[in-house]
mmCIF file of C-alpha atoms in Angstrom:
data_model
loop_
_atom_site.group_PDB
_atom_site.id
_atom_site.type_symbol
_atom_site.label_atom_id
_atom_site.label_comp_id
_atom_site.label_asym_id
_atom_site.label_seq_id
_atom_site.Cartn_x
_atom_site.Cartn_y
_atom_site.Cartn_z
ATOM 1 C CA GLY A 1 120.128 96.548 113.365
ATOM 2 C CA THR A 2 120.303 98.245 116.760
ATOM 3 C CA ALA A 3 124.102 98.267 116.757
ATOM 4 C CA ALA A 4 124.181 99.768 113.259
ATOM 5 C CA LEU A 5 121.717 102.461 114.297
ATOM 6 C CA ILE A 6 123.697 103.333 117.424
ATOM 7 C CA TRP A 7 126.830 103.644 115.297
ATOM 8 C CA ASN A 8 125.168 105.772 112.606
ATOM 9 C CA GLU A 9 122.820 107.859 114.723
ATOM 10 C CA ILE A 10 124.877 108.464 117.847
ATOM 11 C CA ILE A 11 128.625 107.891 117.513
ATOM 12 C CA ARG A 12 129.386 108.696 113.864
ATOM 13 C CA GLU A 13 126.839 111.507 113.615
ATOM 14 C CA LYS A 14 127.995 113.298 116.788
ATOM 15 C CA VAL A 15 131.652 113.154 115.688
ATOM 16 C CA THR A 16 130.794 114.469 112.194
ATOM 17 C CA ASN A 17 128.567 117.211 113.630
ATOM 18 C CA PHE A 18 131.410 118.350 115.888
ATOM 19 C CA ILE A 19 134.013 118.325 113.103
ATOM 20 C CA MET A 20 131.785 120.071 110.534
ATOM 21 C CA ASN A 21 129.931 122.312 113.013
ATOM 22 C CA GLN A 22 126.566 121.512 111.422
ATOM 23 C CA SER A 23 123.835 118.884 111.781
ATOM 24 C CA LYS A 24 123.388 115.850 109.562
ATOM 25 C CA GLU A 25 120.050 117.283 108.458
ATOM 26 C CA GLN A 26 121.778 120.470 107.289
ATOM 27 C CA ARG A 27 124.296 118.348 105.372
ATOM 28 C CA ILE A 28 121.441 116.474 103.646
ATOM 29 C CA LEU A 29 119.822 119.779 102.670
ATOM 30 C CA ASN A 30 123.116 121.201 101.390
ATOM 31 C CA PHE A 31 123.701 118.085 99.285
ATOM 32 C CA VAL A 32 120.228 118.459 97.741
ATOM 33 C CA LEU A 33 120.705 122.186 97.071
ATOM 34 C CA GLN A 34 123.996 121.442 95.313
ATOM 35 C CA ASN A 35 123.029 118.274 93.417
ATOM 36 C CA ALA A 36 119.270 118.088 92.794
ATOM 37 C CA VAL A 37 117.237 119.934 90.172
ATOM 38 C CA ARG A 38 115.234 122.829 91.635
ATOM 39 C CA GLY A 39 111.497 122.379 91.135
ATOM 40 C CA ASP A 40 111.833 118.642 90.414
ATOM 41 C CA PRO A 41 110.481 116.609 93.371
ATOM 42 C CA CYS A 42 111.658 113.286 91.886
ATOM 43 C CA SER A 43 115.206 114.641 91.641
ATOM 44 C CA VAL A 44 115.038 115.810 95.281
ATOM 45 C CA VAL A 45 113.838 112.384 96.483
ATOM 46 C CA ASP A 46 116.517 110.558 94.449
ATOM 47 C CA THR A 47 119.250 112.905 95.713
ATOM 48 C CA ILE A 48 118.288 112.369 99.368
ATOM 49 C CA ASP A 49 118.267 108.594 98.781
ATOM 50 C CA LYS A 50 121.719 108.829 97.203
ATOM 51 C CA TYR A 51 123.137 110.778 100.146
ATOM 52 C CA CYS A 52 121.587 108.534 102.795
ATOM 53 C CA SER A 53 122.572 105.268 101.127
ATOM 54 C CA GLN A 54 126.148 106.339 100.266
ATOM 55 C CA LYS A 55 127.181 108.910 102.892
ATOM 56 C CA GLU A 56 125.137 109.117 106.099
ATOM 57 C CA TRP A 57 122.152 107.029 107.215
ATOM 58 C CA ALA A 58 118.975 108.986 107.997
ATOM 59 C CA MET A 59 115.468 108.073 109.096
ATOM 60 C CA ASN A 60 113.579 108.865 105.880
ATOM 61 C CA VAL A 61 111.096 106.265 104.668
ATOM 62 C CA GLY A 62 113.704 105.464 101.974
ATOM 63 C CA ASN A 63 113.512 104.092 98.450
ATOM 64 C CA GLU A 64 112.268 100.536 99.143
ATOM 65 C CA LYS A 65 109.422 101.401 101.533
ATOM 66 C CA GLY A 66 108.902 104.560 99.476
ATOM 67 C CA LEU A 67 107.486 102.392 96.684
ATOM 68 C CA ILE A 68 104.876 101.002 99.122
ATOM 69 C CA LEU A 69 104.050 104.586 100.126
ATOM 70 C CA ASP A 70 103.759 105.619 96.448
ATOM 71 C CA LYS A 71 101.453 102.708 95.610
ATOM 72 C CA THR A 72 99.190 103.451 98.583
ATOM 73 C CA VAL A 73 98.960 107.168 97.779
ATOM 74 C CA GLU A 74 98.150 106.371 94.140
ATOM 75 C CA GLU A 75 95.436 103.890 95.189
ATOM 76 C CA VAL A 76 93.819 106.311 97.651
ATOM 77 C CA ASN A 77 94.248 109.383 95.399
ATOM 78 C CA PRO A 78 93.638 111.653 98.414
ATOM 79 C CA SER A 79 92.237 115.169 98.380
ATOM 80 C CA VAL A 80 93.416 115.778 101.955
ATOM 81 C CA ALA A 81 96.387 113.890 103.415
ATOM 82 C CA LEU A 82 98.137 114.110 106.787
ATOM 83 C CA GLU A 83 101.710 113.165 107.591
ATOM 84 C CA LEU A 84 102.851 112.808 111.193
ATOM 85 C CA GLY A 85 106.638 113.289 111.326
ATOM 86 C CA THR A 86 108.087 115.499 108.597
ATOM 87 C CA TYR A 87 111.790 115.171 109.506
ATOM 88 C CA CYS A 88 113.728 116.603 106.491
ATOM 89 C CA GLY A 89 110.717 116.651 104.179
ATOM 90 C CA TYR A 90 111.596 113.523 102.182
ATOM 91 C CA SER A 91 108.204 111.808 102.388
ATOM 92 C CA ALA A 92 106.307 115.121 102.173
ATOM 93 C CA VAL A 93 107.998 115.710 98.800
ATOM 94 C CA ARG A 94 107.455 112.063 97.845
ATOM 95 C CA ILE A 95 103.723 112.149 98.673
ATOM 96 C CA SER A 96 103.022 115.611 97.241
ATOM 97 C CA ARG A 97 104.514 114.769 93.837
ATOM 98 C CA LEU A 98 101.699 112.217 93.417
ATOM 99 C CA LEU A 99 98.808 114.448 94.537
ATOM 100 C CA LYS A 100 96.176 115.535 92.051
ATOM 101 C CA ALA A 101 95.519 119.203 91.328
ATOM 102 C CA GLY A 102 93.862 120.936 94.272
ATOM 103 C CA ALA A 103 94.841 118.237 96.781
ATOM 104 C CA ARG A 104 96.820 119.147 99.903
ATOM 105 C CA LEU A 105 99.148 117.533 102.400
ATOM 106 C CA LEU A 106 99.395 118.709 105.996
ATOM 107 C CA THR A 107 102.657 117.559 107.560
ATOM 108 C CA VAL A 108 103.387 117.788 111.288
ATOM 109 C CA GLU A 109 106.869 118.177 112.792
ATOM 110 C CA PHE A 110 107.650 118.618 116.491
ATOM 111 C CA ASN A 111 111.359 119.485 116.132
ATOM 112 C CA PRO A 112 111.848 123.153 115.058
ATOM 113 C CA GLU A 113 115.289 122.451 113.514
ATOM 114 C CA PHE A 114 113.873 119.635 111.357
ATOM 115 C CA ALA A 115 110.885 121.832 110.424
ATOM 116 C CA ALA A 116 113.214 124.601 109.202
ATOM 117 C CA ILE A 117 115.164 122.118 107.040
ATOM 118 C CA ALA A 118 111.953 120.548 105.707
ATOM 119 C CA LYS A 119 110.507 123.930 104.766
ATOM 120 C CA GLN A 120 113.546 124.660 102.574
ATOM 121 C CA MET A 121 113.446 121.142 101.105
ATOM 122 C CA ILE A 122 109.748 121.455 100.210
ATOM 123 C CA GLU A 123 110.268 124.862 98.602
ATOM 124 C CA PHE A 124 113.326 123.695 96.639
ATOM 125 C CA ALA A 125 111.285 120.727 95.333
ATOM 126 C CA GLY A 126 108.603 123.169 94.183
ATOM 127 C CA VAL A 127 105.739 121.507 96.072
ATOM 128 C CA GLN A 128 105.067 124.282 98.618
ATOM 129 C CA ASP A 129 101.634 124.974 97.082
ATOM 130 C CA LYS A 130 100.514 121.433 97.964
ATOM 131 C CA VAL A 131 102.198 121.092 101.369
ATOM 132 C CA LYS A 132 101.438 122.911 104.619
ATOM 133 C CA LEU A 133 104.011 122.353 107.373
ATOM 134 C CA LEU A 134 102.544 122.482 110.876
ATOM 135 C CA GLU A 135 105.071 122.818 113.687
ATOM 136 C CA GLY A 136 104.295 121.367 117.114
ATOM 137 C CA PRO A 137 103.244 118.182 118.940
ATOM 138 C CA SER A 138 100.820 115.936 117.054
ATOM 139 C CA GLU A 139 98.511 115.611 120.071
ATOM 140 C CA GLU A 140 97.994 119.402 120.044
ATOM 141 C CA ILE A 141 97.690 119.841 116.261
ATOM 142 C CA ILE A 142 95.286 116.957 115.500
ATOM 143 C CA PRO A 143 92.397 118.475 117.547
ATOM 144 C CA GLN A 144 92.930 121.794 115.689
ATOM 145 C CA LEU A 145 92.688 120.326 112.177
ATOM 146 C CA LYS A 146 88.937 120.816 111.677
ATOM 147 C CA LYS A 147 88.560 124.415 112.839
ATOM 148 C CA LYS A 148 91.995 125.937 112.347
ATOM 149 C CA TYR A 149 92.997 124.149 109.130
ATOM 150 C CA GLU A 150 89.529 123.537 107.622
ATOM 151 C CA VAL A 151 89.858 119.766 107.401
ATOM 152 C CA ASP A 152 86.570 117.886 107.171
ATOM 153 C CA THR A 153 87.975 114.357 107.032
ATOM 154 C CA LEU A 154 91.312 112.861 106.027
ATOM 155 C CA ASP A 155 91.612 110.528 103.053
ATOM 156 C CA PHE A 156 95.141 109.380 103.887
ATOM 157 C CA VAL A 157 97.358 109.481 106.982
ATOM 158 C CA PHE A 158 101.057 108.564 107.014
ATOM 159 C CA LEU A 159 102.405 107.775 110.493
ATOM 160 C CA ASP A 160 106.166 108.180 110.704
ATOM 161 C CA HIS A 161 106.794 110.084 113.964
ATOM 162 C CA TRP A 162 107.419 108.843 117.516
ATOM 163 C CA LYS A 163 106.381 105.178 117.543
ATOM 164 C CA ASP A 164 104.742 105.485 120.977
ATOM 165 C CA ARG A 165 102.442 108.150 119.475
ATOM 166 C CA TYR A 166 101.044 105.900 116.719
ATOM 167 C CA ARG A 167 98.303 104.363 118.883
ATOM 168 C CA PRO A 168 97.204 107.467 120.846
ATOM 169 C CA ASP A 169 97.213 109.626 117.719
ATOM 170 C CA THR A 170 95.141 107.059 115.809
ATOM 171 C CA ILE A 171 92.611 107.094 118.660
ATOM 172 C CA LEU A 172 92.719 110.905 118.649
ATOM 173 C CA LEU A 173 91.992 110.983 114.899
ATOM 174 C CA GLN A 174 88.929 108.829 115.578
ATOM 175 C CA GLU A 175 87.775 110.889 118.553
ATOM 176 C CA CYS A 176 88.080 114.103 116.527
ATOM 177 C CA ASN A 177 85.985 112.551 113.713
ATOM 178 C CA LEU A 178 88.791 113.076 111.216
ATOM 179 C CA LEU A 179 88.458 109.604 109.684
ATOM 180 C CA ARG A 180 85.680 108.643 107.268
ATOM 181 C CA LYS A 181 84.762 105.216 105.959
ATOM 182 C CA GLY A 182 87.623 104.320 103.597
ATOM 183 C CA SER A 183 90.261 106.597 105.165
ATOM 184 C CA VAL A 184 93.652 104.878 104.903
ATOM 185 C CA LEU A 185 96.393 104.917 107.538
ATOM 186 C CA LEU A 186 99.896 103.769 106.580
ATOM 187 C CA ALA A 187 102.388 103.271 109.405
ATOM 188 C CA ASP A 188 106.152 102.997 108.933
ATOM 189 C CA ASN A 189 108.735 101.175 111.103
ATOM 190 C CA ILE A 190 106.284 98.755 112.663
ATOM 191 C CA ILE A 191 108.973 96.095 113.166
ATOM 192 C CA PHE A 192 112.071 98.245 113.604
ATOM 193 C CA PRO A 193 112.091 100.078 115.940
ATOM 194 C CA GLY A 194 108.517 98.775 116.216
ATOM 195 C CA ALA A 195 105.055 99.982 117.203
ATOM 196 C CA PRO A 196 103.469 96.985 118.982
ATOM 197 C CA ASP A 197 100.762 99.019 120.772
ATOM 198 C CA PHE A 198 99.554 100.441 117.470
ATOM 199 C CA LEU A 199 99.572 97.043 115.732
ATOM 200 C CA ASN A 200 97.684 95.432 118.587
ATOM 201 C CA TYR A 201 95.110 98.221 118.509
ATOM 202 C CA VAL A 202 94.340 98.384 114.772
ATOM 203 C CA ARG A 203 94.500 94.624 114.199
ATOM 204 C CA LYS A 204 92.038 93.870 117.008
ATOM 205 C CA SER A 205 89.735 96.817 116.301
ATOM 206 C CA PRO A 206 86.496 96.112 114.362
ATOM 207 C CA HIS A 207 86.930 99.599 112.855
ATOM 208 C CA PHE A 208 90.057 98.750 110.836
ATOM 209 C CA GLN A 209 91.007 96.311 108.109
ATOM 210 C CA CYS A 210 94.766 95.760 108.072
ATOM 211 C CA THR A 211 97.358 94.735 105.491
ATOM 212 C CA ASN A 212 101.026 94.123 106.288
ATOM 213 C CA TYR A 213 103.820 94.981 103.839
ATOM 214 C CA PRO A 214 107.150 93.306 104.744
ATOM 215 C CA SER A 215 110.208 95.343 103.769
ATOM 216 C CA HIS A 216 113.545 96.540 105.157
ATOM 217 C CA LEU A 217 114.697 99.424 107.284
ATOM 218 C CA GLU A 218 115.618 102.389 105.112
ATOM 219 C CA TYR A 219 119.073 102.048 103.508
ATOM 220 C CA MET A 220 119.804 98.811 105.452
ATOM 221 C CA GLN A 221 119.188 95.079 105.188
ATOM 222 C CA VAL A 222 117.340 95.067 108.516
ATOM 223 C CA GLU A 223 113.863 93.535 108.588
ATOM 224 C CA ASP A 224 111.040 96.065 108.829
ATOM 225 C CA ALA A 225 107.466 96.476 107.548
ATOM 226 C CA MET A 226 104.643 98.926 106.944
ATOM 227 C CA GLU A 227 101.050 98.437 108.052
ATOM 228 C CA LYS A 228 98.041 99.710 106.136
ATOM 229 C CA ALA A 229 94.865 100.166 108.172
ATOM 230 C CA VAL A 230 91.646 101.055 106.316
ATOM 231 C CA PHE A 231 88.995 102.708 108.493
ATOM 232 C CA LEU A 232 85.667 100.892 108.179
ATOM 233 C CA GLY A 233 83.628 103.468 110.079
#
C-alpha cells in the first residue's frame, strides 16, 4: 500500500504535473467539467470515481467507503453536518446530495488550492446552497463555529483531514460544546494511513460508543476501515 501511494502520489503525479503544467486536482476538476452533468451531484461523484479509478489515484473517500458514508448520513439525517478535509469536494458533494431541505454542511479545507477546486466542484454539482466551504486550519475554525457560523450543535461530523488532527479536533469539538447526545463522528482512513491516537481515545472514552467498518483504501485493494463514534454525552 505504501509503495503504491508513493508511486501514485509522489513520482507519477510530479512527473504528470510537470508535463501538463497543472495539478492533479485541476485535472480531476477539468474531467468533471467535461464529462459530468451540471447540477447532478450523483453524476459528479461517479465521474470523479471514474477518473480516480482509471486514470490517477486521489485521496477521496471513494466509492466503496462512500457507501458507508452514505448509510451513516442517511441514518443520522443531520440538520447540521461538519466535514474536516474538503480536498476536491468529492465527499462534500456526496454528503450534501443526501441532506434534507434546510440542512447544511460546513466543510473545512486548509489548502487554498484545494479549496478553490472544491468551490468550483460544489457549484458545478449544484449543491452550493447546502454547503459552506470554510478555508483555514480546523483548530482555528472549530472554536468559531458557534458564534461566527451560528452552529448550536453538530449532528454529524466526517473526519477526513490530517490523521494527527483527528484526536485533538475531537477533543476540541467536545470542549467547545459542539457535540450533543447522539452526535455521530465518522472517521476515514483509520487503518491506512491510520489514526491510532484517535482510535485509542474514542474507544476508551466513556463518552463514545464505537463501531468499526472494515473496507479498503479508495481505488485500491489495500486494507482500510472507517470508525463511527456516537457521542453519549
